[in-house]
mmCIF file of C-alpha atoms and ligand atoms in Angstrom:
data_model
loop_
_atom_site.group_PDB
_atom_site.id
_atom_site.type_symbol
_atom_site.label_atom_id
_atom_site.label_comp_id
_atom_site.label_asym_id
_atom_site.label_seq_id
_atom_site.Cartn_x
_atom_site.Cartn_y
_atom_site.Cartn_z
ATOM 1 C CA MET A 1 -0.772 -13.343 -24.930
ATOM 2 C CA THR A 2 0.812 -10.816 -22.899
ATOM 3 C CA GLN A 3 -2.086 -8.714 -20.817
ATOM 4 C CA CYS A 4 -0.812 -5.137 -20.528
ATOM 5 C CA VAL A 5 -1.458 -3.751 -16.955
ATOM 6 C CA LEU A 6 -2.087 -0.374 -16.153
ATOM 7 C CA LEU A 7 -1.147 1.372 -13.252
ATOM 8 C CA THR A 8 -2.639 4.062 -11.587
ATOM 9 C CA GLY A 9 0.318 5.969 -8.925
ATOM 10 C CA GLY A 10 2.328 3.742 -10.361
ATOM 11 C CA ALA A 11 4.849 5.239 -8.946
ATOM 12 C CA GLY A 12 4.497 5.626 -5.159
ATOM 13 C CA TYR A 13 5.818 2.806 -3.133
ATOM 14 C CA ILE A 14 3.501 0.028 -3.120
ATOM 15 C CA GLY A 15 2.657 0.438 -6.786
ATOM 16 C CA SER A 16 7.035 0.458 -7.468
ATOM 17 C CA HIS A 17 7.291 -2.423 -5.979
ATOM 18 C CA THR A 18 4.005 -3.961 -8.016
ATOM 19 C CA TYR A 19 5.493 -2.716 -10.750
ATOM 20 C CA ALA A 20 8.665 -5.524 -10.061
ATOM 21 C CA ALA A 21 6.025 -7.752 -9.406
ATOM 22 C CA LEU A 22 4.259 -7.830 -12.888
ATOM 23 C CA VAL A 23 7.519 -7.345 -14.829
ATOM 24 C CA ASP A 24 8.894 -10.470 -13.302
ATOM 25 C CA ALA A 25 5.573 -12.352 -13.877
ATOM 26 C CA GLY A 26 5.825 -11.375 -17.277
ATOM 27 C CA TYR A 27 3.159 -8.384 -17.847
ATOM 28 C CA ASP A 28 3.549 -5.177 -20.125
ATOM 29 C CA VAL A 29 2.471 -2.670 -17.819
ATOM 30 C CA VAL A 30 1.730 0.964 -18.141
ATOM 31 C CA ILE A 31 1.979 3.209 -15.239
ATOM 32 C CA LEU A 32 0.203 6.598 -14.660
ATOM 33 C CA ASP A 33 1.144 9.321 -12.169
ATOM 34 C CA ASN A 34 0.863 12.744 -11.288
ATOM 35 C CA PHE A 35 4.246 12.553 -8.928
ATOM 36 C CA SER A 36 1.979 14.355 -6.327
ATOM 37 C CA ASN A 37 4.146 11.688 -3.557
ATOM 38 C CA ALA A 38 6.617 10.256 -5.307
ATOM 39 C CA ALA A 39 10.422 10.991 -6.134
ATOM 40 C CA ARG A 40 10.792 11.750 -10.481
ATOM 41 C CA ASP A 41 14.043 9.392 -10.355
ATOM 42 C CA VAL A 42 11.472 6.345 -9.701
ATOM 43 C CA PRO A 43 11.115 5.346 -13.741
ATOM 44 C CA ASN A 44 14.905 5.815 -14.197
ATOM 45 C CA ARG A 45 15.133 2.895 -10.899
ATOM 46 C CA LEU A 46 12.148 1.214 -12.344
ATOM 47 C CA GLU A 47 14.107 0.682 -15.767
ATOM 48 C CA VAL A 48 17.784 -0.327 -14.031
ATOM 49 C CA LEU A 49 15.846 -3.012 -11.629
ATOM 50 C CA ALA A 50 13.502 -4.579 -14.411
ATOM 51 C CA GLY A 51 16.722 -4.201 -17.317
ATOM 52 C CA ARG A 52 13.778 -2.167 -20.057
ATOM 53 C CA GLY A 53 11.975 0.593 -21.132
ATOM 54 C CA ILE A 54 9.378 1.771 -19.469
ATOM 55 C CA HIS A 55 5.664 3.368 -20.083
ATOM 56 C CA VAL A 56 5.283 6.765 -17.799
ATOM 57 C CA ILE A 57 3.027 8.710 -18.257
ATOM 58 C CA GLU A 58 2.339 12.156 -16.020
ATOM 59 C CA ALA A 59 -1.772 12.680 -15.380
ATOM 60 C CA ASP A 60 -3.718 12.991 -12.581
ATOM 61 C CA VAL A 61 -6.881 10.618 -12.411
ATOM 62 C CA LEU A 62 -9.921 13.218 -12.169
ATOM 63 C CA ASP A 63 -8.386 13.879 -16.031
ATOM 64 C CA ARG A 64 -10.778 12.096 -17.710
ATOM 65 C CA ALA A 65 -9.454 13.517 -20.739
ATOM 66 C CA ALA A 66 -6.195 12.037 -20.487
ATOM 67 C CA LEU A 67 -7.602 8.684 -19.143
ATOM 68 C CA ASP A 68 -9.220 8.320 -22.456
ATOM 69 C CA THR A 69 -6.241 9.075 -24.118
ATOM 70 C CA VAL A 70 -3.984 6.116 -21.888
ATOM 71 C CA PHE A 71 -6.925 3.592 -22.620
ATOM 72 C CA ALA A 72 -6.973 4.688 -26.592
ATOM 73 C CA ASP A 73 -2.865 4.342 -27.318
ATOM 74 C CA HIS A 74 -2.354 1.039 -25.003
ATOM 75 C CA ARG A 75 -4.534 -2.000 -25.557
ATOM 76 C CA ILE A 76 -5.184 -2.038 -21.694
ATOM 77 C CA ASP A 77 -6.347 -5.278 -20.036
ATOM 78 C CA ALA A 78 -6.591 -4.608 -16.336
ATOM 79 C CA VAL A 79 -5.937 -1.369 -13.917
ATOM 80 C CA ILE A 80 -4.610 -1.870 -10.753
ATOM 81 C CA HIS A 81 -5.955 1.906 -9.394
ATOM 82 C CA PHE A 82 -3.148 2.892 -6.257
ATOM 83 C CA ALA A 83 -3.594 6.475 -6.918
ATOM 84 C CA ALA A 84 -4.693 8.172 -3.681
ATOM 85 C CA LEU A 85 -3.661 10.144 -0.555
ATOM 86 C CA LYS A 86 -3.330 7.919 2.063
ATOM 87 C CA SER A 87 -1.789 10.638 5.582
ATOM 88 C CA VAL A 88 -4.696 10.298 7.844
ATOM 89 C CA GLY A 89 -3.523 13.085 9.475
ATOM 90 C CA GLU A 90 -3.793 15.693 6.355
ATOM 91 C CA SER A 91 -7.421 13.791 5.652
ATOM 92 C CA VAL A 92 -8.551 15.586 9.129
ATOM 93 C CA ARG A 93 -7.130 18.620 7.948
ATOM 94 C CA LYS A 94 -8.294 18.455 4.424
ATOM 95 C CA PRO A 95 -11.333 15.862 4.144
ATOM 96 C CA LEU A 96 -12.184 17.082 0.742
ATOM 97 C CA VAL A 97 -9.308 17.066 -0.416
ATOM 98 C CA TYR A 98 -9.280 13.705 0.227
ATOM 99 C CA MET A 99 -12.836 12.856 -0.758
ATOM 100 C CA GLN A 100 -12.463 14.183 -4.539
ATOM 101 C CA ASN A 101 -8.858 12.239 -5.099
ATOM 102 C CA ASN A 102 -9.259 9.164 -3.547
ATOM 103 C CA VAL A 103 -13.512 8.915 -4.841
ATOM 104 C CA GLY A 104 -13.450 10.709 -7.336
ATOM 105 C CA GLY A 105 -11.045 9.742 -8.568
ATOM 106 C CA LEU A 106 -12.166 6.280 -8.638
ATOM 107 C CA VAL A 107 -14.682 6.935 -9.802
ATOM 108 C CA THR A 108 -13.433 8.825 -12.981
ATOM 109 C CA LEU A 109 -11.508 5.381 -13.618
ATOM 110 C CA MET A 110 -14.485 3.341 -13.449
ATOM 111 C CA GLN A 111 -15.973 5.642 -15.819
ATOM 112 C CA ALA A 112 -13.231 5.844 -18.420
ATOM 113 C CA MET A 113 -12.863 1.857 -17.926
ATOM 114 C CA GLU A 114 -16.906 1.210 -18.931
ATOM 115 C CA ALA A 115 -16.124 3.535 -21.838
ATOM 116 C CA ALA A 116 -13.302 1.443 -22.851
ATOM 117 C CA GLY A 117 -15.141 -2.011 -22.627
ATOM 118 C CA VAL A 118 -12.546 -2.906 -19.568
ATOM 119 C CA TYR A 119 -13.751 -4.451 -16.380
ATOM 120 C CA ARG A 120 -10.991 -6.102 -14.891
ATOM 121 C CA LEU A 121 -9.838 -3.815 -11.693
ATOM 122 C CA VAL A 122 -7.666 -4.345 -8.837
ATOM 123 C CA PHE A 123 -8.222 -1.782 -6.136
ATOM 124 C CA SER A 124 -5.939 -0.681 -3.313
ATOM 125 C CA SER A 125 -8.059 -0.502 0.376
ATOM 126 C CA SER A 126 -6.754 -0.762 3.833
ATOM 127 C CA ALA A 127 -6.598 -2.386 6.900
ATOM 128 C CA THR A 128 -8.294 0.808 8.109
ATOM 129 C CA VAL A 129 -12.188 -0.205 6.849
ATOM 130 C CA TYR A 130 -12.016 -2.025 9.963
ATOM 131 C CA GLY A 131 -12.236 0.913 12.014
ATOM 132 C CA GLU A 132 -11.513 -0.547 15.652
ATOM 133 C CA ALA A 133 -11.561 -3.946 15.297
ATOM 134 C CA GLU A 134 -13.099 -5.852 17.753
ATOM 135 C CA GLN A 135 -12.221 -8.929 16.127
ATOM 136 C CA LEU A 136 -9.161 -10.458 16.037
ATOM 137 C CA PRO A 137 -7.937 -12.113 13.767
ATOM 138 C CA THR A 138 -10.260 -10.129 11.238
ATOM 139 C CA PRO A 139 -11.580 -11.632 8.909
ATOM 140 C CA GLU A 140 -12.931 -10.070 6.088
ATOM 141 C CA THR A 141 -16.592 -9.996 7.322
ATOM 142 C CA ALA A 142 -16.044 -8.210 10.052
ATOM 143 C CA PRO A 143 -18.218 -5.000 10.416
ATOM 144 C CA LEU A 144 -16.817 -2.045 8.768
ATOM 145 C CA SER A 145 -16.583 1.349 9.998
ATOM 146 C CA TYR A 146 -14.185 4.584 9.782
ATOM 147 C CA GLY A 147 -12.229 6.739 12.467
ATOM 148 C CA ASN A 148 -10.685 9.734 9.655
ATOM 149 C CA PRO A 149 -12.149 10.753 6.673
ATOM 150 C CA TYR A 150 -8.681 9.231 4.919
ATOM 151 C CA GLY A 151 -10.383 5.705 5.898
ATOM 152 C CA HIS A 152 -13.951 6.917 4.978
ATOM 153 C CA SER A 153 -13.242 7.695 1.491
ATOM 154 C CA LYS A 154 -11.688 3.620 1.045
ATOM 155 C CA LEU A 155 -14.966 2.481 3.049
ATOM 156 C CA ILE A 156 -16.903 4.713 0.286
ATOM 157 C CA CYS A 157 -14.837 3.364 -2.762
ATOM 158 C CA GLU A 158 -15.152 0.341 -1.685
ATOM 159 C CA GLN A 159 -19.124 0.921 -1.319
ATOM 160 C CA ILE A 160 -18.506 2.427 -5.384
ATOM 161 C CA ILE A 161 -17.163 -0.488 -6.048
ATOM 162 C CA ALA A 162 -19.199 -2.985 -4.882
ATOM 163 C CA GLU A 163 -22.465 -1.174 -6.278
ATOM 164 C CA THR A 164 -21.093 -0.858 -10.058
ATOM 165 C CA VAL A 165 -19.894 -4.989 -9.909
ATOM 166 C CA ALA A 166 -24.100 -5.442 -8.647
ATOM 167 C CA SER A 167 -25.381 -3.422 -12.053
ATOM 168 C CA ASP A 168 -22.960 -4.868 -14.878
ATOM 169 C CA PRO A 169 -21.420 -8.165 -14.299
ATOM 170 C CA ARG A 170 -18.988 -7.600 -16.533
ATOM 171 C CA TRP A 171 -17.126 -6.418 -13.898
ATOM 172 C CA ALA A 172 -13.974 -8.465 -11.785
ATOM 173 C CA VAL A 173 -12.754 -6.314 -8.991
ATOM 174 C CA GLY A 174 -10.156 -7.465 -6.285
ATOM 175 C CA VAL A 175 -10.683 -5.713 -3.303
ATOM 176 C CA LEU A 176 -7.253 -5.966 -0.712
ATOM 177 C CA ARG A 177 -6.710 -4.666 2.080
ATOM 178 C CA TYR A 178 -3.433 -4.181 2.894
ATOM 179 C CA PHE A 179 -2.261 -4.041 6.610
ATOM 180 C CA ASN A 180 0.603 -2.531 7.450
ATOM 181 C CA PRO A 181 3.534 -2.611 4.446
ATOM 182 C CA VAL A 182 7.095 -2.149 5.487
ATOM 183 C CA GLY A 183 10.330 -2.896 3.583
ATOM 184 C CA ALA A 184 11.931 -2.260 0.383
ATOM 185 C CA HIS A 185 12.743 -3.888 -2.249
ATOM 186 C CA THR A 186 15.631 -6.507 -2.088
ATOM 187 C CA SER A 187 17.805 -5.027 -4.868
ATOM 188 C CA GLY A 188 17.570 -1.746 -2.298
ATOM 189 C CA LEU A 189 16.775 0.589 -5.102
ATOM 190 C CA ILE A 190 13.557 1.369 -4.655
ATOM 191 C CA GLY A 191 11.431 1.910 -0.716
ATOM 192 C CA GLU A 192 9.741 4.541 0.957
ATOM 193 C CA ASP A 193 11.292 7.673 1.641
ATOM 194 C CA PRO A 194 8.750 10.302 2.633
ATOM 195 C CA ALA A 195 9.673 13.789 2.625
ATOM 196 C CA GLY A 196 9.459 15.347 6.457
ATOM 197 C CA VAL A 197 8.224 13.794 8.940
ATOM 198 C CA PRO A 198 6.503 10.247 8.805
ATOM 199 C CA ASP A 199 3.696 9.761 10.377
ATOM 200 C CA ASN A 200 4.738 5.259 10.328
ATOM 201 C CA LEU A 201 5.974 3.667 12.200
ATOM 202 C CA MET A 202 8.193 2.209 9.886
ATOM 203 C CA PRO A 203 9.722 4.799 8.116
ATOM 204 C CA TYR A 204 10.248 6.528 11.623
ATOM 205 C CA VAL A 205 12.131 3.834 13.338
ATOM 206 C CA ALA A 206 14.773 3.948 9.871
ATOM 207 C CA LYS A 207 15.475 7.843 9.721
ATOM 208 C CA VAL A 208 16.388 7.541 13.677
ATOM 209 C CA ALA A 209 18.320 4.367 12.758
ATOM 210 C CA VAL A 210 20.011 6.230 9.366
ATOM 211 C CA GLY A 211 20.534 9.152 12.031
ATOM 212 C CA GLU A 212 18.226 11.776 10.082
ATOM 213 C CA LEU A 213 15.806 12.358 13.319
ATOM 214 C CA PRO A 214 17.114 11.944 16.956
ATOM 215 C CA VAL A 215 14.554 10.077 18.559
ATOM 216 C CA LEU A 216 11.222 7.650 18.101
ATOM 217 C CA SER A 217 8.361 8.401 20.126
ATOM 218 C CA VAL A 218 6.302 4.870 21.296
ATOM 219 C CA PHE A 219 3.337 6.209 21.050
ATOM 220 C CA GLY A 220 1.976 4.549 24.574
ATOM 221 C CA ASP A 221 3.077 1.546 26.660
ATOM 222 C CA ASP A 222 -0.427 0.573 28.176
ATOM 223 C CA TYR A 223 -1.954 -0.941 25.766
ATOM 224 C CA PRO A 224 -4.139 -4.668 26.795
ATOM 225 C CA THR A 225 -0.920 -6.095 24.557
ATOM 226 C CA PRO A 226 2.124 -8.650 25.491
ATOM 227 C CA ASP A 227 4.640 -5.348 26.558
ATOM 228 C CA GLY A 228 2.015 -2.427 26.570
ATOM 229 C CA THR A 229 3.222 -1.211 23.114
ATOM 230 C CA GLY A 230 0.208 -1.528 19.811
ATOM 231 C CA VAL A 231 0.533 -4.335 17.548
ATOM 232 C CA ARG A 232 0.512 -4.554 13.772
ATOM 233 C CA ASP A 233 0.258 -6.697 11.635
ATOM 234 C CA TYR A 234 3.885 -5.694 9.635
ATOM 235 C CA ILE A 235 3.761 -7.510 5.812
ATOM 236 C CA HIS A 236 7.102 -7.981 3.125
ATOM 237 C CA VAL A 237 6.059 -4.785 0.531
ATOM 238 C CA SER A 238 6.545 -7.388 -2.064
ATOM 239 C CA ASP A 239 4.827 -9.487 -0.658
ATOM 240 C CA LEU A 240 2.224 -7.423 -1.066
ATOM 241 C CA ALA A 241 3.021 -6.361 -4.354
ATOM 242 C CA GLU A 242 2.578 -10.390 -5.154
ATOM 243 C CA GLY A 243 -1.069 -10.611 -3.776
ATOM 244 C CA HIS A 244 -1.845 -7.701 -6.785
ATOM 245 C CA VAL A 245 -0.436 -10.251 -9.526
ATOM 246 C CA LEU A 246 -1.652 -12.942 -7.618
ATOM 247 C CA SER A 247 -5.578 -11.147 -8.058
ATOM 248 C CA LEU A 248 -5.150 -10.059 -11.231
ATOM 249 C CA LYS A 249 -4.664 -13.521 -12.055
ATOM 250 C CA ALA A 250 -7.572 -14.632 -9.500
ATOM 251 C CA LEU A 251 -9.729 -11.686 -11.600
ATOM 252 C CA GLU A 252 -8.531 -13.824 -14.891
ATOM 253 C CA ARG A 253 -8.672 -17.427 -13.924
ATOM 254 C CA ASP A 254 -12.320 -16.822 -12.070
ATOM 255 C CA GLY A 255 -13.685 -13.623 -14.227
ATOM 256 C CA THR A 256 -15.537 -12.609 -10.689
ATOM 257 C CA GLY A 257 -13.869 -10.391 -7.882
ATOM 258 C CA HIS A 258 -12.807 -10.626 -4.266
ATOM 259 C CA VAL A 259 -12.354 -8.748 -1.293
ATOM 260 C CA VAL A 260 -9.448 -10.410 0.721
ATOM 261 C CA ASN A 261 -6.807 -9.286 3.619
ATOM 262 C CA LEU A 262 -3.266 -9.075 2.430
ATOM 263 C CA GLY A 263 -1.820 -9.556 5.917
ATOM 264 C CA THR A 264 0.652 -12.131 7.304
ATOM 265 C CA GLY A 265 -1.342 -13.151 10.377
ATOM 266 C CA ARG A 266 1.274 -12.181 12.621
ATOM 267 C CA GLY A 267 0.927 -9.379 14.847
ATOM 268 C CA TYR A 268 4.512 -8.202 16.598
ATOM 269 C CA SER A 269 4.799 -4.828 18.908
ATOM 270 C CA VAL A 270 6.125 -1.220 18.461
ATOM 271 C CA LEU A 271 9.429 -2.831 20.962
ATOM 272 C CA GLU A 272 9.554 -6.397 19.058
ATOM 273 C CA LEU A 273 9.938 -3.780 15.519
ATOM 274 C CA ILE A 274 12.595 -1.608 17.154
ATOM 275 C CA ALA A 275 14.414 -4.230 18.672
ATOM 276 C CA ALA A 276 14.562 -6.199 14.986
ATOM 277 C CA TYR A 277 15.688 -2.892 13.380
ATOM 278 C CA ALA A 278 18.108 -2.331 15.708
ATOM 279 C CA ARG A 279 19.507 -6.068 14.717
ATOM 280 C CA ALA A 280 18.728 -5.367 11.342
ATOM 281 C CA SER A 281 21.304 -2.067 11.297
ATOM 282 C CA ASN A 282 23.916 -2.685 13.976
ATOM 283 C CA ARG A 283 22.310 0.275 14.837
ATOM 284 C CA HIS A 284 21.226 1.731 18.537
ATOM 285 C CA ILE A 285 17.273 3.357 18.053
ATOM 286 C CA PRO A 286 16.913 5.297 21.000
ATOM 287 C CA TYR A 287 13.081 5.937 21.810
ATOM 288 C CA LYS A 288 10.994 7.062 24.254
ATOM 289 C CA ILE A 289 7.460 6.364 25.541
ATOM 290 C CA ALA A 290 4.731 8.914 24.986
ATOM 291 C CA PRO A 291 1.021 9.553 24.784
ATOM 292 C CA ARG A 292 -0.959 7.451 22.876
ATOM 293 C CA ARG A 293 -2.262 8.490 19.304
ATOM 294 C CA ALA A 294 -5.601 9.556 18.836
ATOM 295 C CA GLY A 295 -7.173 6.671 16.823
ATOM 296 C CA ASP A 296 -5.238 3.804 17.249
ATOM 297 C CA ALA A 297 -6.130 0.835 18.624
ATOM 298 C CA ALA A 298 -4.101 -1.344 20.721
ATOM 299 C CA SER A 299 -4.016 -4.493 18.199
ATOM 300 C CA SER A 300 -4.586 -5.161 14.167
ATOM 301 C CA TYR A 301 -3.928 -8.581 12.311
ATOM 302 C CA ALA A 302 -5.377 -10.212 9.822
ATOM 303 C CA ASP A 303 -6.988 -13.317 9.818
ATOM 304 C CA PRO A 304 -5.323 -13.976 5.668
ATOM 305 C CA SER A 305 -6.644 -17.482 5.221
ATOM 306 C CA ARG A 306 -9.283 -15.923 2.470
ATOM 307 C CA ALA A 307 -6.267 -14.519 -0.005
ATOM 308 C CA ARG A 308 -4.492 -18.002 0.426
ATOM 309 C CA ALA A 309 -8.049 -20.211 -0.493
ATOM 310 C CA LEU A 310 -8.919 -17.616 -3.353
ATOM 311 C CA LEU A 311 -5.902 -16.209 -4.555
ATOM 312 C CA GLY A 312 -2.469 -18.223 -3.423
ATOM 313 C CA PHE A 313 -1.424 -15.906 -1.593
ATOM 314 C CA GLU A 314 1.342 -16.563 1.186
ATOM 315 C CA ALA A 315 3.432 -13.861 2.929
ATOM 316 C CA LYS A 316 7.343 -15.126 2.736
ATOM 317 C CA TYR A 317 9.645 -12.068 4.303
ATOM 318 C CA ASP A 318 9.591 -12.333 7.694
ATOM 319 C CA LEU A 319 10.046 -9.245 10.245
ATOM 320 C CA HIS A 320 13.870 -9.443 9.473
ATOM 321 C CA ASP A 321 13.810 -9.494 5.915
ATOM 322 C CA MET A 322 11.252 -6.230 6.189
ATOM 323 C CA CYS A 323 13.384 -4.216 8.996
ATOM 324 C CA ARG A 324 16.724 -5.425 6.838
ATOM 325 C CA THR A 325 15.728 -5.146 2.986
ATOM 326 C CA SER A 326 14.247 -1.507 4.564
ATOM 327 C CA TRP A 327 17.204 -0.438 5.950
ATOM 328 C CA VAL A 328 19.179 -1.248 2.970
ATOM 329 C CA TRP A 329 17.137 1.365 0.816
ATOM 330 C CA MET A 330 17.716 3.626 3.423
ATOM 331 C CA GLN A 331 21.166 3.893 3.247
ATOM 332 C CA ASN A 332 21.174 3.735 -0.391
ATOM 333 C CA ALA A 333 18.813 7.055 -0.216
ATOM 334 C CA LYS A 334 20.945 8.767 2.018
ATOM 335 C CA LYS A 335 23.690 8.385 0.000
ATOM 336 C CA ALA A 336 21.960 9.528 -3.146
ATOM 337 C CA SER A 337 20.822 12.742 -1.487
ATOM 338 C CA ASP A 338 24.285 13.396 0.151
HETATM 339 P P1 LIG B 1 2.515 6.518 -1.947
HETATM 340 O O1 LIG B 1 1.415 8.111 -1.567
HETATM 341 O O2 LIG B 1 4.014 6.262 -1.842
HETATM 342 O O3 LIG B 1 2.071 6.255 -3.833
HETATM 343 C C1 LIG B 1 0.481 6.917 -4.305
HETATM 344 C C2 LIG B 1 0.816 7.422 -6.112
HETATM 345 O O4 LIG B 1 -0.858 7.820 -6.488
HETATM 346 C C3 LIG B 1 1.792 8.384 -5.797
HETATM 347 O O5 LIG B 1 3.363 7.811 -6.439
HETATM 348 C C4 LIG B 1 0.937 9.830 -5.976
HETATM 349 O O6 LIG B 1 2.221 10.244 -7.170
HETATM 350 C C5 LIG B 1 -0.034 9.149 -6.649
HETATM 351 N N1 LIG B 1 -1.924 10.422 -7.318
HETATM 352 C C6 LIG B 1 -1.961 10.456 -5.532
HETATM 353 N N2 LIG B 1 -2.716 11.042 -6.752
HETATM 354 C C7 LIG B 1 -3.220 11.113 -7.854
HETATM 355 C C8 LIG B 1 -4.067 11.638 -8.526
HETATM 356 N N3 LIG B 1 -4.945 12.100 -8.333
HETATM 357 N N4 LIG B 1 -3.357 11.034 -10.300
HETATM 358 C C9 LIG B 1 -2.301 10.358 -10.550
HETATM 359 N N5 LIG B 1 -1.670 9.968 -9.608
HETATM 360 C C10 LIG B 1 -1.901 9.957 -7.943
HETATM 361 O O7 LIG B 1 1.409 5.865 -1.327
HETATM 362 P P2 LIG B 1 1.406 4.052 -1.318
HETATM 363 O O8 LIG B 1 1.672 3.394 0.394
HETATM 364 O O9 LIG B 1 2.620 3.386 -2.213
HETATM 365 O O10 LIG B 1 -0.337 3.601 -1.337
HETATM 366 C C11 LIG B 1 -1.098 2.874 -2.737
HETATM 367 C C12 LIG B 1 -2.050 3.063 -2.826
HETATM 368 O O11 LIG B 1 -1.986 1.738 -0.443
HETATM 369 C C13 LIG B 1 -2.799 4.608 -1.758
HETATM 370 O O12 LIG B 1 -4.242 3.563 -2.609
HETATM 371 C C14 LIG B 1 -3.167 3.924 -0.339
HETATM 372 O O13 LIG B 1 -4.401 4.587 -0.155
HETATM 373 C C15 LIG B 1 -3.164 2.631 -0.126
HETATM 374 N N6 LIG B 1 -2.406 1.794 0.990
HETATM 375 C C16 LIG B 1 -1.320 2.481 1.167
HETATM 376 C C17 LIG B 1 -1.432 1.831 2.778
HETATM 377 C C18 LIG B 1 0.289 1.854 3.549
HETATM 378 O O14 LIG B 1 0.788 1.564 4.341
HETATM 379 N N7 LIG B 1 1.138 2.653 2.478
HETATM 380 C C19 LIG B 1 -2.019 1.421 3.435
HETATM 381 C C20 LIG B 1 -3.002 0.557 3.506
HETATM 382 C C21 LIG B 1 -3.845 0.997 2.427
HETATM 383 C C1 LIG B 2 -2.024 4.324 10.185
HETATM 384 C C2 LIG B 2 -2.930 5.047 9.472
HETATM 385 C C3 LIG B 2 -3.999 4.093 9.347
HETATM 386 C C4 LIG B 2 -3.299 3.752 7.488
HETATM 387 C C5 LIG B 2 -1.574 2.897 7.552
HETATM 388 C C6 LIG B 2 -0.833 3.233 6.376
HETATM 389 C C7 LIG B 2 -3.511 5.526 11.890
HETATM 390 C C8 LIG B 2 -4.888 6.610 12.988
HETATM 391 N N1 LIG B 2 -4.033 4.769 11.443
HETATM 392 O O1 LIG B 2 -2.145 3.057 10.399
HETATM 393 O O2 LIG B 2 -4.915 4.457 9.081
HETATM 394 O O3 LIG B 2 -3.519 2.829 6.641
HETATM 395 O O4 LIG B 2 -0.960 3.642 8.532
HETATM 396 O O5 LIG B 2 -0.287 4.511 6.345
HETATM 397 O O6 LIG B 2 -3.129 6.989 11.319
HETATM 398 N N2 LIG B 2 3.909 4.507 16.252
HETATM 399 C C9 LIG B 2 4.642 4.943 17.501
HETATM 400 N N3 LIG B 2 5.333 5.516 16.762
HETATM 401 C C10 LIG B 2 5.144 6.663 15.436
HETATM 402 C C11 LIG B 2 4.585 6.250 14.823
HETATM 403 C C12 LIG B 2 3.487 4.771 15.046
HETATM 404 O O7 LIG B 2 4.552 4.679 18.646
HETATM 405 O O8 LIG B 2 6.365 7.754 15.532
HETATM 406 C C13 LIG B 2 3.158 3.010 16.784
HETATM 407 C C14 LIG B 2 1.511 3.605 16.596
HETATM 408 O O9 LIG B 2 0.504 4.175 17.497
HETATM 409 C C15 LIG B 2 0.863 2.000 16.351
HETATM 410 C C16 LIG B 2 2.251 1.575 15.084
HETATM 411 O O10 LIG B 2 3.464 1.903 15.611
HETATM 412 O O11 LIG B 2 0.917 0.974 17.306
HETATM 413 C C17 LIG B 2 2.384 1.262 14.169
HETATM 414 O O12 LIG B 2 1.639 2.582 13.680
HETATM 415 P P1 LIG B 2 1.712 3.187 11.738
HETATM 416 O O13 LIG B 2 2.403 2.703 11.297
HETATM 417 O O14 LIG B 2 1.140 4.393 12.307
HETATM 418 O O15 LIG B 2 0.435 2.571 11.165
HETATM 419 P P2 LIG B 2 -1.207 1.937 12.169
HETATM 420 O O16 LIG B 2 -1.616 3.207 13.248
HETATM 421 O O17 LIG B 2 -1.722 1.382 12.089
#
């Protein structure tokens, strides 16, 4: 029987790519999003991509009555919970908003799931829960910590999930710790297009390449890394999306949950990423060396072996693919806004 999955935050960057992966894998999907950080045309783009009508509910995960209606109207088998606020800097300025949205959203959702008898959940966590990781590559057993309210909210969510699962064996929850998702769908129809000045490296580089921003600041060139710039485990968003399909299948198959890293296990420096993007776009990317950004680790990359063993997860796309798909998407997004 076809399984139906509810995606909270499904109109966002990772959620929209996961929608595409789930439809490809034969799932029915319902999206719930309040559009606080999603473009209004994402549902239309997803319809074109999937070649079929899409079910989108505009609602907030904090709205328990709206959630109850969704569970009453649809035979939902599992939920993937993407809906959250994700800007580290904003979380420092507005910690209560982050706790309410990210922690309150999870609690409200899990209560509604419990009331509806739905116990399969995949949760978007982050490598940020490792804080400044002491172990590289970082396994899931590494000590957990946080350096800002956003990271704290994810850690609290993981703890709430662990306590809830321990309280009732009907729950099966996949906690996915993403490393650095980048790139765009190969169709060029969906991708990441943050409003204003991006906080993260790849969208910033993309905006410099396309001419929307003049120059990139490289935050520090004196880290203990091969070229002195920060090293991260960039993972193509479509590989990440596939990880969600595999997580759902593992929950269905095993009836128990898992906590896994989703990364490639390979780190690239800021300068390597700039060079790769310049090659993929055939554009010069002007950059200047700037001071370190507070709270940044020198290096972060995953030990991906548990995801391989438990889910059969293997990243397919390389750094060139990440840059190339981002570039195609950026040009399409720019054309659409011109
Ligand atoms: P995104 O902002 O593009 O997507 C989040 C979606 O959730 C948006 O469409 C937004 O409108 C929606 N949303 C936010 N609050 C909501 C609420 N209260 N009710 C309903 N909808 C709400 O972000 P993303 O990059 O797709 O991230 C998805 C998830 O993955 C988040 O939980 C984020 O914390 C996590 N994550 C992201 C990254 C990353 O680098 N992008 C890394 C690690 C973890
Ligand atoms: C950041 C967040 C992390 C969050 C993740 C995904 C911080 C400290 N960490 O991770 O919690 O989960 O985004 O949203 O904010 N860089 C530049 N110039 C730029 C931007 C970034 O040199 O304009 C460098 C950074 O110093 C870092 C690398 O690029 O070395 C990657 O940065 P970024 O894309 O922001 O990701 P993270 O810092 O890993």
